[in-house]
CSV table of C-alpha atoms in Angstrom, one decimal:
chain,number,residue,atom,x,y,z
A,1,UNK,CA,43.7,-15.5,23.6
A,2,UNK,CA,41.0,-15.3,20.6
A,3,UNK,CA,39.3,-18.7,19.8
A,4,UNK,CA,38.5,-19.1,16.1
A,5,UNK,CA,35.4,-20.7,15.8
A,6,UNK,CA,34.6,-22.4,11.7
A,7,UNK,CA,32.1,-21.1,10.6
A,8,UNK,CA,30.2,-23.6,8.4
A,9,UNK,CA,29.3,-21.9,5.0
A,10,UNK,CA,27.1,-24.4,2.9
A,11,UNK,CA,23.8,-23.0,2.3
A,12,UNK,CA,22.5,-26.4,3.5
A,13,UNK,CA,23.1,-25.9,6.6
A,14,UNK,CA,22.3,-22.3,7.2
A,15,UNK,CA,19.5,-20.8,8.9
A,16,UNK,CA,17.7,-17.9,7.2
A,17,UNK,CA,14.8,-16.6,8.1
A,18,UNK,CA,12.6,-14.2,8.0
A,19,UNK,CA,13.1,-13.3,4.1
A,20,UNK,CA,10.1,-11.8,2.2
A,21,UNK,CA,10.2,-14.5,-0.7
A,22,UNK,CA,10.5,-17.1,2.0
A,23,UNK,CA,7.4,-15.4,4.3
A,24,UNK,CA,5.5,-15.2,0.7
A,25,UNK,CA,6.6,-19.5,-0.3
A,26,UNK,CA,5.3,-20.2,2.9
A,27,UNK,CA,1.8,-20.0,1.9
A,28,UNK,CA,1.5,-22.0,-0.9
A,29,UNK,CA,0.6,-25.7,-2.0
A,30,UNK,CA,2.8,-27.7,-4.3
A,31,UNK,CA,0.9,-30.1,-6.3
A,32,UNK,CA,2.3,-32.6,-9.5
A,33,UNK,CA,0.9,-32.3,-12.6
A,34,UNK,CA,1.2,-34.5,-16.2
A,35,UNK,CA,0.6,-33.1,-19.6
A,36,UNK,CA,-2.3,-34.8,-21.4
A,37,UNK,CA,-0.9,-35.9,-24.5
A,38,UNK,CA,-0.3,-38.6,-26.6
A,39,UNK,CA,3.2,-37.7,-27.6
A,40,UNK,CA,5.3,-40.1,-25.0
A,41,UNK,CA,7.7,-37.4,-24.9
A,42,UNK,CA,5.4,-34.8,-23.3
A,43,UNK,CA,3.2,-36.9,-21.5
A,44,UNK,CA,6.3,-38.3,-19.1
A,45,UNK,CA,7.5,-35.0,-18.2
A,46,UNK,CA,8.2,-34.2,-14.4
A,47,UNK,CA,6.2,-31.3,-14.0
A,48,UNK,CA,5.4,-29.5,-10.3
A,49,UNK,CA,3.3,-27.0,-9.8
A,50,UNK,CA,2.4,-24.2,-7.0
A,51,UNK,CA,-0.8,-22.2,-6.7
A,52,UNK,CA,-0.1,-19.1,-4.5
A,53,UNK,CA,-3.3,-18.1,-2.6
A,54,UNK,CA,-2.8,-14.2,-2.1
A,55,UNK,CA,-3.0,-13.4,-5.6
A,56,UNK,CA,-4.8,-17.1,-6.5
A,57,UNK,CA,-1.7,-17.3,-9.3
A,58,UNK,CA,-0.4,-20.5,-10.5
A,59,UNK,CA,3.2,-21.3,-11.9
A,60,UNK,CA,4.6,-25.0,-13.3
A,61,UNK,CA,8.2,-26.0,-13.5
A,62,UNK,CA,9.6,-28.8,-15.3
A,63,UNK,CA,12.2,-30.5,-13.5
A,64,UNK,CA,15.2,-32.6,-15.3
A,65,UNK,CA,17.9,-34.3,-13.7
A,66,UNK,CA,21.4,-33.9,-15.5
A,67,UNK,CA,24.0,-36.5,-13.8
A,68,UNK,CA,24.3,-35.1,-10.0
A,69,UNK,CA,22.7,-31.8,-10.7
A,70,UNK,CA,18.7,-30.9,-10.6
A,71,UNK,CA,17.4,-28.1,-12.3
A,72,UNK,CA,13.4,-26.6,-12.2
A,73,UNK,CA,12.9,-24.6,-15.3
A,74,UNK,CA,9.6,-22.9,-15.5
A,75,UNK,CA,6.9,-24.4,-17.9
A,76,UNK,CA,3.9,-22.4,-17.4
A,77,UNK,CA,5.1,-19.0,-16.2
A,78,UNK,CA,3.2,-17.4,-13.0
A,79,UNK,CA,-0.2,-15.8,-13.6
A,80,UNK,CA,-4.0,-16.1,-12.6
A,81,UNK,CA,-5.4,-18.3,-15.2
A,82,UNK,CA,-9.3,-18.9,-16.0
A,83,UNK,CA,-11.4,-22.1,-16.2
A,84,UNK,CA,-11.4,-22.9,-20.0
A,85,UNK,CA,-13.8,-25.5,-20.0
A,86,UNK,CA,-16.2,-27.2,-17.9
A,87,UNK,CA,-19.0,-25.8,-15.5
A,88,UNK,CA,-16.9,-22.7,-13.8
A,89,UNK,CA,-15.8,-21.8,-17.6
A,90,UNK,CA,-14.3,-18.1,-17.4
A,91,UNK,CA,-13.8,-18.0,-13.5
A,92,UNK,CA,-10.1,-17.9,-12.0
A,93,UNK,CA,-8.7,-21.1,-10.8
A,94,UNK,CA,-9.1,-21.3,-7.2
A,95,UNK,CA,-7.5,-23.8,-4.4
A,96,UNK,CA,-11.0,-25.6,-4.9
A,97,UNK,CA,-9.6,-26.8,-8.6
A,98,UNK,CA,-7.0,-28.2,-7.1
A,99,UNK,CA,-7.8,-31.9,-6.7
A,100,UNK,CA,-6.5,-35.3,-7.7
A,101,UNK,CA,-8.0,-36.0,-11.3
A,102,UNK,CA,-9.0,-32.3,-12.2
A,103,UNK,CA,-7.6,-31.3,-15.6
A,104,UNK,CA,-6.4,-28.1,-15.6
A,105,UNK,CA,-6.2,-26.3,-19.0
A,106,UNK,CA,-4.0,-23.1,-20.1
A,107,UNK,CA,-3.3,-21.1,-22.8
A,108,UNK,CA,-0.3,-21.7,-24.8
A,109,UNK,CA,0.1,-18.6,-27.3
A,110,UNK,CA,1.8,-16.5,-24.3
A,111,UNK,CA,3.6,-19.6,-22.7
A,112,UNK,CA,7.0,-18.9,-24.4
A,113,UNK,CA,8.7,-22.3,-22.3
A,114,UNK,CA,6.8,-24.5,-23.6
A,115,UNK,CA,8.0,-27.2,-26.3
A,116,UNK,CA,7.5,-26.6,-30.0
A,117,UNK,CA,5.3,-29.9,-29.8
A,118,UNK,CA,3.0,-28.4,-27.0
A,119,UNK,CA,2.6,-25.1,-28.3
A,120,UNK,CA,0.9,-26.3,-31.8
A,121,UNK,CA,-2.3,-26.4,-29.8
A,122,UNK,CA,-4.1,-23.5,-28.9
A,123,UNK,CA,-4.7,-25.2,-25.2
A,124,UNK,CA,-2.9,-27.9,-23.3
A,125,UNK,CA,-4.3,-29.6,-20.4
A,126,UNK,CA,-2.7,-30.7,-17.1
A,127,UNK,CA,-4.1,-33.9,-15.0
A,128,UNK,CA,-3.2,-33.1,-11.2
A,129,UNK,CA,-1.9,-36.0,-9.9
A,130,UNK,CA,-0.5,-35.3,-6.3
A,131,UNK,CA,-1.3,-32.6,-3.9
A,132,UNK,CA,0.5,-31.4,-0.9
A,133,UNK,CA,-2.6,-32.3,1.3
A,134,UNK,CA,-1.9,-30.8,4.4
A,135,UNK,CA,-0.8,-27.5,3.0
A,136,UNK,CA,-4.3,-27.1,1.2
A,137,UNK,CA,-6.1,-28.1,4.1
A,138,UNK,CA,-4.5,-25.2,6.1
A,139,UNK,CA,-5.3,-22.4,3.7
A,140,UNK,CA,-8.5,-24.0,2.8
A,141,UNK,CA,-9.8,-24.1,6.4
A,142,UNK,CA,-8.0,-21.9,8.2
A,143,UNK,CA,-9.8,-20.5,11.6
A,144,UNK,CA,-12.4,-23.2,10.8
A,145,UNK,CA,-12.1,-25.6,13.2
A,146,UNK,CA,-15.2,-27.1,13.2
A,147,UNK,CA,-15.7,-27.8,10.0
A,148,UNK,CA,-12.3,-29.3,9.3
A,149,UNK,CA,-12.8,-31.3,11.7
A,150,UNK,CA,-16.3,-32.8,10.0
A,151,UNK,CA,-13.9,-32.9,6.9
A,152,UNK,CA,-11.6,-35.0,8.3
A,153,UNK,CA,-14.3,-37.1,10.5
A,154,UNK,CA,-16.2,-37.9,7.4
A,155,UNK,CA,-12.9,-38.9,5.4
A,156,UNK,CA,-12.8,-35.6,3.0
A,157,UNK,CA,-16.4,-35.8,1.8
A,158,UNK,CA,-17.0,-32.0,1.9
A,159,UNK,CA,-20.5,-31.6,4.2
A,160,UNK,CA,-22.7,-28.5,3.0
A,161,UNK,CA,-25.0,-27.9,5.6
């Protein structure tokens, strides 16, 4: 006698592993981001961003809830983007940038995503506002224990001895 046993099909509830795009996602920090602008339209989009350390690329998705359903559509597409302003002007973006209150600035003549409103400016600039703080801290200190320690100790005030 042969017992039939339901196999439950909802991605949900299924447990892949060992993928290469999941492997490469696992490394990454998700931080939330606001357009600086004074158009109320722009400045109150939902915008999520992920800086990928292997290649030190950066990618921003807008996401917009229709009813039940949740979509991510890409607003800044993935690349490695430069400092356009301020003291490290012309050098890549790094995990360092990647703070609460930092403006980040891009490019917008390759951004094809972007809104007709945003992409009348040469440059548009993106206040971080949340950071997935324990990812960072991983990458960021990874095999150092000592000094993450110190950085925790002394509440996050980086220590340059």
């Amino acid at each position: 006698m042969r017992v039939h046993l339901r196999r439950n099909r909802r991605l949900h509830e299924s447990n892949v592993s060992g993928s290469s795009s999941e492997m490469l996602f696992a490394n990454k920090v998700m931080f939330g981001v606001r357009v600086l602008s004074r158009n109320g339209r722009d400045a109150n989009r939902h915008l999520y961003a992920f800086y990928l350390p292997w290649d030190n690329s950066i990618i921003v998705y807008e996401y917009r809830q229709l009813g039940n359903k949740g979509s991510a559509l890409p607003f800044v597409k993935r690349g490695v983007y430069l400092n356009l302003k301020g003291a490290k002007i012309g050098q890549v973006y790094t995990l360092w940038d990647i703070v609460v209150g930092r403006t980040l600035y891009f490019r917008t003549d390759k951004q094809e995503s972007l809104p007709a409103s945003l992409k009348e400016k040469p440059v548009i600039a993106l206040r971080v506002t949340s950071v997935e703080e324990e990812a960072q801290h991983n990458l960021l200190f990874a095999g150092n224990f000592l000094f993450l320690f110190l950085y925790k100790y002394y509440g996050g005030i980086l220590l340059f001895l």
